[in-house]
Coordinates of C-alpha atoms and ligand atoms in Angstrom, one line a residue:
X1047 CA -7.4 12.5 28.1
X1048 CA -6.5 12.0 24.2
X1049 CA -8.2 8.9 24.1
X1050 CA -11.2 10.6 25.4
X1051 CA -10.8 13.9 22.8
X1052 CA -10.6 11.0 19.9
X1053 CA -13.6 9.1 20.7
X1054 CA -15.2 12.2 21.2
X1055 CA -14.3 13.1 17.4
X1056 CA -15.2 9.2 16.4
X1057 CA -18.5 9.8 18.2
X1058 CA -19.5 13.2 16.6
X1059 CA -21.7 12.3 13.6
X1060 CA -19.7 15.0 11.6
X1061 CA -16.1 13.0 12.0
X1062 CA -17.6 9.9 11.0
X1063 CA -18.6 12.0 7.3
X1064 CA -16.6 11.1 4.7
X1065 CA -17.6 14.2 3.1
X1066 CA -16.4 16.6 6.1
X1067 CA -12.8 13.9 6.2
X1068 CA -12.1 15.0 2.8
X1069 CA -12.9 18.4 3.0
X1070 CA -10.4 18.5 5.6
X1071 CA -7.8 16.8 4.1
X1072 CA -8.3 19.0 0.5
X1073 CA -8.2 22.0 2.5
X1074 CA -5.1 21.1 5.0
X1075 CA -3.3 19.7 1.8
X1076 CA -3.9 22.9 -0.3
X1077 CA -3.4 25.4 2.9
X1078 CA -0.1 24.0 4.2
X1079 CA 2.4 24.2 1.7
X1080 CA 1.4 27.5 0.4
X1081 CA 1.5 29.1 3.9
X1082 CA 4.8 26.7 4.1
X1083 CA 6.0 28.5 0.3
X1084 CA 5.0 31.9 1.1
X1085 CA 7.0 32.1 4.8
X1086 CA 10.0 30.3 2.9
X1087 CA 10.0 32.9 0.7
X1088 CA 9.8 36.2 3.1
X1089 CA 12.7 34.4 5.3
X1090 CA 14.9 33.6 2.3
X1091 CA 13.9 38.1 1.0
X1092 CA 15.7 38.6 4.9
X1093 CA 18.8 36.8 4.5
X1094 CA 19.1 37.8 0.9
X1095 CA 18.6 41.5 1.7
X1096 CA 20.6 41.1 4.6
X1097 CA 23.7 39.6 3.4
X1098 CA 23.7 42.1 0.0
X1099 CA 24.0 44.7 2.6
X1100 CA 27.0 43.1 4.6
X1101 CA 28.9 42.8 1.4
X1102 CA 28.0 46.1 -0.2
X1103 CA 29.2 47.6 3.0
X1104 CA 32.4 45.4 3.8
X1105 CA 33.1 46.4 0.0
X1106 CA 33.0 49.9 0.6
X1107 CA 34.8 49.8 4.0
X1108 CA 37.5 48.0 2.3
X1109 CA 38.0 50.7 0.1
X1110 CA 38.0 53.1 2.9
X1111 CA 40.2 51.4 4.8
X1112 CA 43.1 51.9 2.5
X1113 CA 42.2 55.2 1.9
X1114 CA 43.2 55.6 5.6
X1115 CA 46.3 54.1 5.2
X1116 CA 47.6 56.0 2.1
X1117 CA 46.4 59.5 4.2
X1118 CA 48.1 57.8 6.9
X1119 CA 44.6 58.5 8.8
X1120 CA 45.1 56.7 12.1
X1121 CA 48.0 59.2 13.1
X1122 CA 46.3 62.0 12.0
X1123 CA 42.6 62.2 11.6
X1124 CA 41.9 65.6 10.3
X1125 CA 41.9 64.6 6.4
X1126 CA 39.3 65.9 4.9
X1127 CA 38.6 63.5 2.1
X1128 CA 38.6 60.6 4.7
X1129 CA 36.2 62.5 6.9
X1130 CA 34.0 63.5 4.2
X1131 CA 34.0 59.4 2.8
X1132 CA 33.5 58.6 6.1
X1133 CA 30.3 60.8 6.8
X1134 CA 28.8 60.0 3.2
X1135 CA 29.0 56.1 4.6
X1136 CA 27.3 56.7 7.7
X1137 CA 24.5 59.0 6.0
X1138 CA 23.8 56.2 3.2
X1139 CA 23.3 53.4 6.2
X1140 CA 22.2 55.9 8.7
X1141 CA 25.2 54.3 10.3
X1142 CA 28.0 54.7 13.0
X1143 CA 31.6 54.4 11.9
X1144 CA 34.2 53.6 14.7
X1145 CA 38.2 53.6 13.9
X1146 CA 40.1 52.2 16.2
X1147 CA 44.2 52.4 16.2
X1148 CA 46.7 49.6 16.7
X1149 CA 46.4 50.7 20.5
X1150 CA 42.4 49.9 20.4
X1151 CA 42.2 53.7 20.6
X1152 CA 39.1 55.6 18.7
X1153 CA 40.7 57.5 16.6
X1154 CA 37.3 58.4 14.6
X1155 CA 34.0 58.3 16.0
X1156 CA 31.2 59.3 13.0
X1157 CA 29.1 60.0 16.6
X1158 CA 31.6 62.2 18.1
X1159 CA 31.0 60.4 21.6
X1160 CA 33.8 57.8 21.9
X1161 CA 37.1 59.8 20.3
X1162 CA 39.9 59.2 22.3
X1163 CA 38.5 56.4 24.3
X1164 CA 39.7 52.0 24.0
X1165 CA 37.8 49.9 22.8
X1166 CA 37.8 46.5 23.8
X1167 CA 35.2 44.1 22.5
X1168 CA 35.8 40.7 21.2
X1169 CA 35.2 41.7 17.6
X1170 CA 37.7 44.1 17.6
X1171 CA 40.5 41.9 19.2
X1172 CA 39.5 39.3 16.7
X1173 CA 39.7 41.4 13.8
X1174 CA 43.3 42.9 15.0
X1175 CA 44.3 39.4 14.2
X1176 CA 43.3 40.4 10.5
X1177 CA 39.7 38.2 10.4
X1178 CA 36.8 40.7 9.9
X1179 CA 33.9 40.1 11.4
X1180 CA 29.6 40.5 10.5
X1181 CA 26.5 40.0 12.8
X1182 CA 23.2 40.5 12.2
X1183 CA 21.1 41.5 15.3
X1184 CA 17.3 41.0 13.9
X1185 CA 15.6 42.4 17.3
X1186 CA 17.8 45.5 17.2
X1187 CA 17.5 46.1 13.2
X1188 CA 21.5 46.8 12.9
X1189 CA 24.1 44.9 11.4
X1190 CA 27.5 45.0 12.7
X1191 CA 30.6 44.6 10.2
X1192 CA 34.7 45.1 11.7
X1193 CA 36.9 45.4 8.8
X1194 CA 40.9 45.6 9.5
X1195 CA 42.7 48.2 7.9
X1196 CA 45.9 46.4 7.0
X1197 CA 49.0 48.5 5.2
X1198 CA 51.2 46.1 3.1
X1199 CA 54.8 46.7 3.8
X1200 CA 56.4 48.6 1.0
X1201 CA 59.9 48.5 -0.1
X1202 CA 60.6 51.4 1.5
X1203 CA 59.6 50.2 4.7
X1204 CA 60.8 46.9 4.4
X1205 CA 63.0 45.5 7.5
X1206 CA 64.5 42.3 8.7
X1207 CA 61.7 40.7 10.3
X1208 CA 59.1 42.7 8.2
X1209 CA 60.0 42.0 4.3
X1210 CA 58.3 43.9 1.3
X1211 CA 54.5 42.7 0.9
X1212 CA 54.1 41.9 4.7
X1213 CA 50.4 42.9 5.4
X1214 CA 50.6 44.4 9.2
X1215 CA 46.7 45.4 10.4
X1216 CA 47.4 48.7 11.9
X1217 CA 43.4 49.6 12.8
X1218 CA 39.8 48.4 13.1
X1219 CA 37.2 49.9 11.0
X1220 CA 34.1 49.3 13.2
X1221 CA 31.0 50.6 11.4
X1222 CA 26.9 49.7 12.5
X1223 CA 24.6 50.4 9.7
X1224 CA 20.6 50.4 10.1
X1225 CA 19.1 47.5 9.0
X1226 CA 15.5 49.5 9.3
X1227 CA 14.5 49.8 5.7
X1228 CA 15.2 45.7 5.5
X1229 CA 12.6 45.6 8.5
X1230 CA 10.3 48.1 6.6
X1231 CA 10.8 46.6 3.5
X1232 CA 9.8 42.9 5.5
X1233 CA 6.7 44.8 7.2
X1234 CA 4.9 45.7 4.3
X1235 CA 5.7 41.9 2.2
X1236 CA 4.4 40.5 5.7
X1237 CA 1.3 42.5 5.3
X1238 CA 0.9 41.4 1.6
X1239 CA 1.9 38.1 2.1
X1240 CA -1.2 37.8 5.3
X1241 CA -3.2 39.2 2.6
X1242 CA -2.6 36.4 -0.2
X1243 CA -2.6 34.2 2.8
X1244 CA -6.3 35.0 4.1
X1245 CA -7.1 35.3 0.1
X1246 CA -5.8 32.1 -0.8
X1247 CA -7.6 30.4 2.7
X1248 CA -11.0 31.5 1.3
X1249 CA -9.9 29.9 -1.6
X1250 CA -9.4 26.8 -0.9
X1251 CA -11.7 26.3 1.5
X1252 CA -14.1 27.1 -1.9
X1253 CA -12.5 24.6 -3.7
X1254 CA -12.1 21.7 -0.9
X1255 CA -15.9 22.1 0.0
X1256 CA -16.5 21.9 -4.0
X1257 CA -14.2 19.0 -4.6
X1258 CA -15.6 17.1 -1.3
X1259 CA -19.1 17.8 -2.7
X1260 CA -17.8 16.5 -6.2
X1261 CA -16.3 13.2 -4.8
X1262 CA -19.0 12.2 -2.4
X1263 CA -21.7 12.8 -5.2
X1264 CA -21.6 8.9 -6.6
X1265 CA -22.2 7.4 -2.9
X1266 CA -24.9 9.9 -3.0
X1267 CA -26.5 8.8 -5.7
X1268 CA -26.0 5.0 -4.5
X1269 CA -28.1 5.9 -1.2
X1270 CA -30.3 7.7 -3.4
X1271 CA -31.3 4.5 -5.7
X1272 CA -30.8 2.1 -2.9
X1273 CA -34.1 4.2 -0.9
X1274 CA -35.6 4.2 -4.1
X1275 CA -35.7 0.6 -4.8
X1276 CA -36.9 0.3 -0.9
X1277 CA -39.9 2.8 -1.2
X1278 CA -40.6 0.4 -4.1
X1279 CA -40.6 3.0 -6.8
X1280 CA -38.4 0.2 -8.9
X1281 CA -37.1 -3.3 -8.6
X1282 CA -34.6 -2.4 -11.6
X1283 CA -31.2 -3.2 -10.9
X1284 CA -29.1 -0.1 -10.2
X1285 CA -26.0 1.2 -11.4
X1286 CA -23.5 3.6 -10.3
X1287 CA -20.7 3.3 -12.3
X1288 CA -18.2 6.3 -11.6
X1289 CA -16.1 4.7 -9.2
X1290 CA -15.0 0.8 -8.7
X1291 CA -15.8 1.1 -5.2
X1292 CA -19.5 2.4 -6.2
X1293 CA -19.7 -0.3 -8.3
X1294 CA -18.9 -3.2 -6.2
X1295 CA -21.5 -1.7 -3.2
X1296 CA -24.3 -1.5 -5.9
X1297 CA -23.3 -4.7 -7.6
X1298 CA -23.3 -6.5 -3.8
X1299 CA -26.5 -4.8 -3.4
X1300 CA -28.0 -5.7 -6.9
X1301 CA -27.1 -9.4 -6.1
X1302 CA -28.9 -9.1 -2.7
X1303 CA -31.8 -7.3 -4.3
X1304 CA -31.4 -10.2 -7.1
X1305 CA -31.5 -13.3 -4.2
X1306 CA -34.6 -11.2 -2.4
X1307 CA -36.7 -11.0 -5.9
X1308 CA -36.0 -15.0 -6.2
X1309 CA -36.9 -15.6 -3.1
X1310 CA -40.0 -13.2 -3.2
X1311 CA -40.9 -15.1 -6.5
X1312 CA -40.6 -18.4 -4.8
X1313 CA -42.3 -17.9 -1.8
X1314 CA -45.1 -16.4 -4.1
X1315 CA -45.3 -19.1 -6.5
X1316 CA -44.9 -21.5 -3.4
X1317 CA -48.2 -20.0 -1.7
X1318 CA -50.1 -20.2 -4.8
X1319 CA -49.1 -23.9 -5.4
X1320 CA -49.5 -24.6 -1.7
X1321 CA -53.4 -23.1 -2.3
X1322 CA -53.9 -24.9 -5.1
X1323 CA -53.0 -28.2 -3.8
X1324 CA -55.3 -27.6 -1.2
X1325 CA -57.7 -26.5 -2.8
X1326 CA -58.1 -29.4 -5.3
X1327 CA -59.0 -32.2 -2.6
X1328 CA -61.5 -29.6 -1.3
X1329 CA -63.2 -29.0 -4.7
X1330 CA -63.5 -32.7 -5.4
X1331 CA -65.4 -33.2 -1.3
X1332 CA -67.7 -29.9 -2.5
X1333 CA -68.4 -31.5 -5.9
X1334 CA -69.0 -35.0 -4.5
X1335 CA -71.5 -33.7 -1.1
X1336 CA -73.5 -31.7 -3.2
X1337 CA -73.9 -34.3 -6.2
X1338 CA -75.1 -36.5 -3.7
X1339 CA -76.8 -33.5 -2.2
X1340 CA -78.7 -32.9 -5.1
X1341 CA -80.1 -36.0 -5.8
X1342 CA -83.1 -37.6 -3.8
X1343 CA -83.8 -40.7 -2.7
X1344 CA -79.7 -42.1 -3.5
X1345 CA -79.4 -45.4 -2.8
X1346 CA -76.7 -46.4 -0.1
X1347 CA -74.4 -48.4 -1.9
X1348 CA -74.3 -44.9 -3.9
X1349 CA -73.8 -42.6 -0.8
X1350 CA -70.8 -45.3 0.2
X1351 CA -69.0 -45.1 -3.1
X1352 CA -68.7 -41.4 -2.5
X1353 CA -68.2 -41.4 1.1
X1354 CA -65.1 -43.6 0.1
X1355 CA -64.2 -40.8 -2.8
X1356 CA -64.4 -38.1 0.1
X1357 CA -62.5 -39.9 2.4
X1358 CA -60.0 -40.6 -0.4
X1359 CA -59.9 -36.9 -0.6
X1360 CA -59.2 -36.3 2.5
X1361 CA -56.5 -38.3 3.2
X1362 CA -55.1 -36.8 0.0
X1363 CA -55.4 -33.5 1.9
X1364 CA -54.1 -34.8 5.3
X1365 CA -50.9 -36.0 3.3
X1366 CA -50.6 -32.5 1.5
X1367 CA -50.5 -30.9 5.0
X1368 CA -48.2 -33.6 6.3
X1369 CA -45.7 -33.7 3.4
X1370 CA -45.8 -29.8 3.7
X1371 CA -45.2 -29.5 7.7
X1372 CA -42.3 -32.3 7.6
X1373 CA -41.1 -29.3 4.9
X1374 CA -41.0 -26.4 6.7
X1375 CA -39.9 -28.7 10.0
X1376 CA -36.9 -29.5 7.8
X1377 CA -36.5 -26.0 6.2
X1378 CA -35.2 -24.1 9.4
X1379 CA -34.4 -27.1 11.4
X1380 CA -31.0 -26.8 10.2
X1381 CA -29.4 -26.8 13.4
X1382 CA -32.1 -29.2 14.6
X1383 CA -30.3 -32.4 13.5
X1384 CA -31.4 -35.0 16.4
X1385 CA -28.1 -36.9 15.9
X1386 CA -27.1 -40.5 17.0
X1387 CA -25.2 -43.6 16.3
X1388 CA -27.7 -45.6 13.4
X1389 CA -27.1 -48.6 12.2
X1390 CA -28.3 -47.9 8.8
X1391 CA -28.6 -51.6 7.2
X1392 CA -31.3 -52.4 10.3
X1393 CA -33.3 -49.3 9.2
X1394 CA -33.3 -49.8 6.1
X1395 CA -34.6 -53.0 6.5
X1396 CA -37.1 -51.5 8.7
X1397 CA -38.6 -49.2 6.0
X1398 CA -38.3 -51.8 3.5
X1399 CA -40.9 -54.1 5.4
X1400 CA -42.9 -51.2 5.8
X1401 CA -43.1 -50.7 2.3
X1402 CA -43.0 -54.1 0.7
X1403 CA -47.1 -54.1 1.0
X1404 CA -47.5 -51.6 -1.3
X1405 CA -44.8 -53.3 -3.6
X1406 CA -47.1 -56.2 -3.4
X1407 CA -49.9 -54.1 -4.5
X1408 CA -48.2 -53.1 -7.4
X1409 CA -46.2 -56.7 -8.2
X1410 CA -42.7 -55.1 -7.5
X1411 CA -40.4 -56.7 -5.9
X1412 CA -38.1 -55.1 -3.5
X1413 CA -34.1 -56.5 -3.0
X1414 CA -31.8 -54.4 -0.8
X1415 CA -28.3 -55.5 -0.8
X1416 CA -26.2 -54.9 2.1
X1417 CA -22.4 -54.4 1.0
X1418 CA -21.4 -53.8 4.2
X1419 CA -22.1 -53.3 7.9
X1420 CA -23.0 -49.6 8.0
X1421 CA -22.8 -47.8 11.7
X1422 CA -23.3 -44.0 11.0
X1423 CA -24.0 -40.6 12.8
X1424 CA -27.4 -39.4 11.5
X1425 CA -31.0 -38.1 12.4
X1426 CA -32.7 -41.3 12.4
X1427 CA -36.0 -39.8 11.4
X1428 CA -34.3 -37.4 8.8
X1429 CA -32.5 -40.5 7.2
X1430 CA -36.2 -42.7 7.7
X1431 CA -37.8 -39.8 5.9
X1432 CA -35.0 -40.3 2.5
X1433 CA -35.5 -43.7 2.6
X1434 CA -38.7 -43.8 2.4
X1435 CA -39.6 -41.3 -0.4
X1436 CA -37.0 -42.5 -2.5
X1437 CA -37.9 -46.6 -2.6
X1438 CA -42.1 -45.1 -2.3
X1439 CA -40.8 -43.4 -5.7
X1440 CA -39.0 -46.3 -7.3
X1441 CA -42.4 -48.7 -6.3
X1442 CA -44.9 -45.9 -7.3
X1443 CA -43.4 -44.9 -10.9
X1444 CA -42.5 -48.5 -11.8
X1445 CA -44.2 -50.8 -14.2
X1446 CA -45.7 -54.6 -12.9
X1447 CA -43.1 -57.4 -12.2
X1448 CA -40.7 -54.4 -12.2
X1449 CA -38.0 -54.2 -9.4
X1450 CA -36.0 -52.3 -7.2
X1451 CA -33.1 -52.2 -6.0
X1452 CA -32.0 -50.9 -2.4
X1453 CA -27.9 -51.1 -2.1
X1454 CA -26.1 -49.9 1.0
X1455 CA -22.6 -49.2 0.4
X1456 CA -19.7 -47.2 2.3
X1457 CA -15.9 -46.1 2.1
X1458 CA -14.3 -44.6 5.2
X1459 CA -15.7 -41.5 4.9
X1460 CA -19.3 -42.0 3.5
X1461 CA -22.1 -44.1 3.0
X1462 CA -23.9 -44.5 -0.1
X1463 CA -28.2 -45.5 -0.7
X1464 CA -28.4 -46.1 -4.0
X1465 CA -32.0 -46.8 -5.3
X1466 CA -32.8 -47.8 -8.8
X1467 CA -36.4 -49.1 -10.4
X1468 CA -37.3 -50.3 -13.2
X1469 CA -39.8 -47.9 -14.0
X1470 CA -41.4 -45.5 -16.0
X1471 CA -38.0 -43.1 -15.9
X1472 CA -37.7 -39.2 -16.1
X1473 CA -37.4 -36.9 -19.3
X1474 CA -34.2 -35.5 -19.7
X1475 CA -35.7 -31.8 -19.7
X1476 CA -37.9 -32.5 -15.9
X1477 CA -34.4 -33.9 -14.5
X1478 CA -33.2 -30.3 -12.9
X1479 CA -36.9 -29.8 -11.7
X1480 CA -37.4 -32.8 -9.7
X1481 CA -36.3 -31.6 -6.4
X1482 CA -39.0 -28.1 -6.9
X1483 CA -41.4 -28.5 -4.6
X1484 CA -45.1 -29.9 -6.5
X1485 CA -43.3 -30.3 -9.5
X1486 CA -44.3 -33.5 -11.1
X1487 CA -43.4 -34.6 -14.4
X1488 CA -46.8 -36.2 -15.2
X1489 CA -49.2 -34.1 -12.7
X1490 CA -52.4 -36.7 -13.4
X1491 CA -50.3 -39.7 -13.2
X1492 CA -48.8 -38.5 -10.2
X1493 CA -52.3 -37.7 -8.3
X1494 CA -53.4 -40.9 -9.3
X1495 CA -50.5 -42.9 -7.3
X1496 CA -51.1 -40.1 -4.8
X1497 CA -48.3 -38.5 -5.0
X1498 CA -48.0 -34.6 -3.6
X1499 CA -45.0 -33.7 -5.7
X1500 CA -43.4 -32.6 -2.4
X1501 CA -41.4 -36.1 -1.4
X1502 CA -38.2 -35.6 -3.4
X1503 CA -38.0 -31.6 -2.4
X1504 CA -38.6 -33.1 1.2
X1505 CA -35.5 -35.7 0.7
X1506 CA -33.2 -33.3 -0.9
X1507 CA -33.8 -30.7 1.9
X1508 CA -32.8 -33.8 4.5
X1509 CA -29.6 -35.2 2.5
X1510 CA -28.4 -31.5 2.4
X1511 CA -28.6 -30.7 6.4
X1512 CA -26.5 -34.1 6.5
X1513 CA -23.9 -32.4 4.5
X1514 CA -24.5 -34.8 1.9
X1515 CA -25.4 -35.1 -1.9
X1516 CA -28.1 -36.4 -3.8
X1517 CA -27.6 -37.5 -7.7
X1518 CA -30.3 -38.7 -10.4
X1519 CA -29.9 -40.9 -13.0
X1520 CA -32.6 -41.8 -15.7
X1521 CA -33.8 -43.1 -19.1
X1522 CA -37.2 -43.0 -20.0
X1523 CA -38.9 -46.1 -20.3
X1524 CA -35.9 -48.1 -18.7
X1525 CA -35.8 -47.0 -15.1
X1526 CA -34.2 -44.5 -12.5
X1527 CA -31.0 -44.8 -10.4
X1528 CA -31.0 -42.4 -7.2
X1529 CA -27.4 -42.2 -5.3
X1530 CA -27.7 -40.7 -1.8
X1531 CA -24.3 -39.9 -0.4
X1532 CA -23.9 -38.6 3.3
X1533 CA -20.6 -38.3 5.7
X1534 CA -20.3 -41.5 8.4
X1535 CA -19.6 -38.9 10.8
X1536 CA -21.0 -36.0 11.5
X1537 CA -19.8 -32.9 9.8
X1538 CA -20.0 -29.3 11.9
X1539 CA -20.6 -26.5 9.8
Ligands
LIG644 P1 -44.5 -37.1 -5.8 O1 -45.2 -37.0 -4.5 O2 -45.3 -36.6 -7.0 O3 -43.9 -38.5 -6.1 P2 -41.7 -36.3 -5.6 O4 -41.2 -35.0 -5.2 O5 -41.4 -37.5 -4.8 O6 -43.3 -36.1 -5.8 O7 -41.3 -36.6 -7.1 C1 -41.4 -35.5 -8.1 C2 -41.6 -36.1 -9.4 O8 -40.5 -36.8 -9.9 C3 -42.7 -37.2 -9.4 O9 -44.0 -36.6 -9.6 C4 -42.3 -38.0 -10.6 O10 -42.8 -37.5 -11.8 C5 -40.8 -37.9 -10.7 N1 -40.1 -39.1 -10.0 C6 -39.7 -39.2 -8.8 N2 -39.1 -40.4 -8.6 C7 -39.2 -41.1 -9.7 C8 -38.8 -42.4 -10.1 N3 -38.2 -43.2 -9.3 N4 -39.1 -42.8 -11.4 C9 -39.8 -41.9 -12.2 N5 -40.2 -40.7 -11.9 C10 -39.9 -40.3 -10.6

């Protein structure tokens, strides 16, 4: 049953509000110990008023009392003096005084009803002993206060077993005084006090709904920019600054907002150079066809020199398209990884005879060195794909009679490619922009040797799903040195 009332509170939208949580807890912290203060304080006005009144009266009846003894008052109780104290006592309390003889005989009733009569209640034993007694009956209003009237033995009187000073209690004063101005007195402090109470509630509540209001205001405003900067009004950072918590949400959400405009900016810039790559082989077919188009009568060793150009083109293009799908296959295929046991030296011997024709081509010769038998858990086409790029780069941007240099290398817990040319090298400044996607340091060049500008942004995206690392090494005019290094085994994320 409680669990049910509490998940019907966590389920009501308006216990879930931080706004209405600290309202509460303003409102119950500012209502509780004033309500706690003033109630305190009317209990503590009761006991105070109530115990001034035992002692005034106990002082009084002490007084009394040996008035009685020195008119010798429980013998004979026809003194006036005695009588008229007596009566002045009871009408200041609107009280009842009972006196009571050594034989718990009334002697003095202020009522007139019990003269003559014994009294025997527990108060009035104990108090024969000498120990007065005081109770305070709340429900009742009256307070009830015994007093012994004890003679001390005089010289006169003194006897054997009684010597001078002996205190002997020869009576009980029994008085009950009215406690109902006390009560009155309480009634009308109650009244004010429920007065200041229901004031003090309104109060409050004013100043917990303001101060909630108040301290939710900065998480306001952070909902407020965050739908502003998604209704596109602004792409500005935002900044809400009054508390640390504030800060950290925006500053989580500026850095989101921050990664979103990068990527935004990529993608753009990637569609435009994806367009414009395309577009290029396209332009040169159009300009071609309709040269040719436009002249009559061409001869048709002319016609196959460009059919040659536009089927030059468009392999260019089919590459583009291939170099980009392989991409995007690689960009979410991270999970993808078609893993199995490869024996790395074998492929890379593979790839290397693949290539060596276009080596030939360009008079470089191609050397792999083997350190060591290399067995290693890897995508086979993923690893072809690094190869391939990397030693197509090294032949491309080398000079004639240059070489390169394929070495396979491993340590117990990686392998290492490392391929190095003795090319044309990279400027210092294009070195962090190699892996962009179409970034080429020499665009022309590049074209020419039919490159796409995509093959190292291709390898880099493959060496990182292996949980590997890919470092660059150049001097311009000397050559390039390109260190793959990938786990043996494979590494779970
Ligand atoms: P591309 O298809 O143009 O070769 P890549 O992404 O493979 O594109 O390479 C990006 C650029 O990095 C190349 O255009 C080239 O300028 C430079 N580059 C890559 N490898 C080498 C290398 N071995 N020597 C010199 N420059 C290189």
């Amino acid at each position: 049953m409680a669990d049910r009332i509490v998940s019907f509170f966590k389920n009501l939208k308006i216990g879930r509000s931080l706004k209405v949580r600290l309202f509460i807890i303003i409102f119950l912290m500012g209502i509780i110990p004033s309500i706690i203060m003033l109630v305190g304080i009317l209990e503590n006005y009761e006991d105070r008023a109530v115990n001034v009144r035992i002692s005034d009266t106990q002082t009084q009846l002490k007084i009394i009392a040996n008035h009685l003894i020195t008119y010798n008052y429980l013998q004979d109780a026809s003194s006036e003096v005695i009588n008229a104290e007596l009566e002045q006592l009871s009408n200041l309390y609107n009280g009842r005084t009972i006196i009571v003889n050594g034989n718990l005989k009334v002697v003095k009733d202020t009522y007139g009803i019990s003269e003559g009569k014994t009294i025997i209640s527990e108060e009035v034993i104990r108090c024969m002993k000498g120990e007065g007694t005081a109770n305070y009956d709340a429900v009742n209003g009256f307070i009830e206060i015994t007093i012994p009237i004890i003679e001390t033995i005089s010289d006169k009187m003194a006897a054997g077993d009684m010597p001078a000073g002996t205190e002997v209690v020869r009576g009980v004063m029994l008085t009950s005084i009215s406690t109902d101005n006390i009560v009155t007195t309480m009634e009308i402090l109650n009244r004010k006090a429920l007065i200041i109470e229901i004031l003090m509630v309104f109060c409050i509540f004013a100043i917990a709904l303001l101060l909630a209001q108040i301290l939710i205001r900065p998480f306001d405003r952070v909902s407020k920019a965050i739908n502003e900067v998604n209704e596109g009004y602004t792409d500005d950072p935002i900044s809400v600054p009054d508390y640390l918590e504030t800060e950290h949400i925006v500053d989580a959400f500026n850095s989101l907002l921050g990664r979103m405009q990068a990527l935004d900016a990529s993608r753009q810039d990637f569609v435009a150079n994806v367009s414009h790559e395309l577009k290029t082989p396209i332009t040169s077919v159009k300009v071609l066809a309709e040269s040719l188009l436009a002249q009559e009568d061409v001869p048709a060793e002319l016609y196959r020199e460009f059919m040659v150009d536009i089927s030059e083109e468009i392999e260019r293009e089919d590459k583009i398209i291939n170099d980009l799908l392989a991409l995007v296959k690689l960009d979410k295929a991270a999970a993808e990884l078609n893993i199995s046991s490869v024996d790395i030296n074998q492929l890379t011997e593979i790839i290397l005879k693949r290539l060596r024709p276009i080596a030939r081509k360009r008079n470089v010769e191609v050397v792999l060195i083997s350190k060591r038998e290399i067995i290693a858990e890897v995508d086979e086409v993923k690893l072809s794909l690094i190869l391939t790029n990397l030693v197509e780069n090294a032949i491309k941007y080398n000079r004639e009679q240059g070489t390169v240099e394929v070495t396979l290398d491993a340590d117990h817990q990686f392998f290492t490619i490392q391929v190095t040319d003795t090319g044309i090298g990279i400027p210092e400044e294009s070195l962090s922009h190699i892996y962009e996607r179409f970034y080429r340091v020499d665009k022309s060049h590049s074209r020419e040797i039919g490159g796409t500008g995509l093959g190292l942004a291709i390898t880099r995206n493959a060496v990182l799903l292996h949980r590997g690392s890919i470092k660059v090494e150049s001097t311009e005019g000397e050559g390039t040195t390109f260190l793959v290094k990938i786990p043996l085994t494979r590494v779970l994320a």
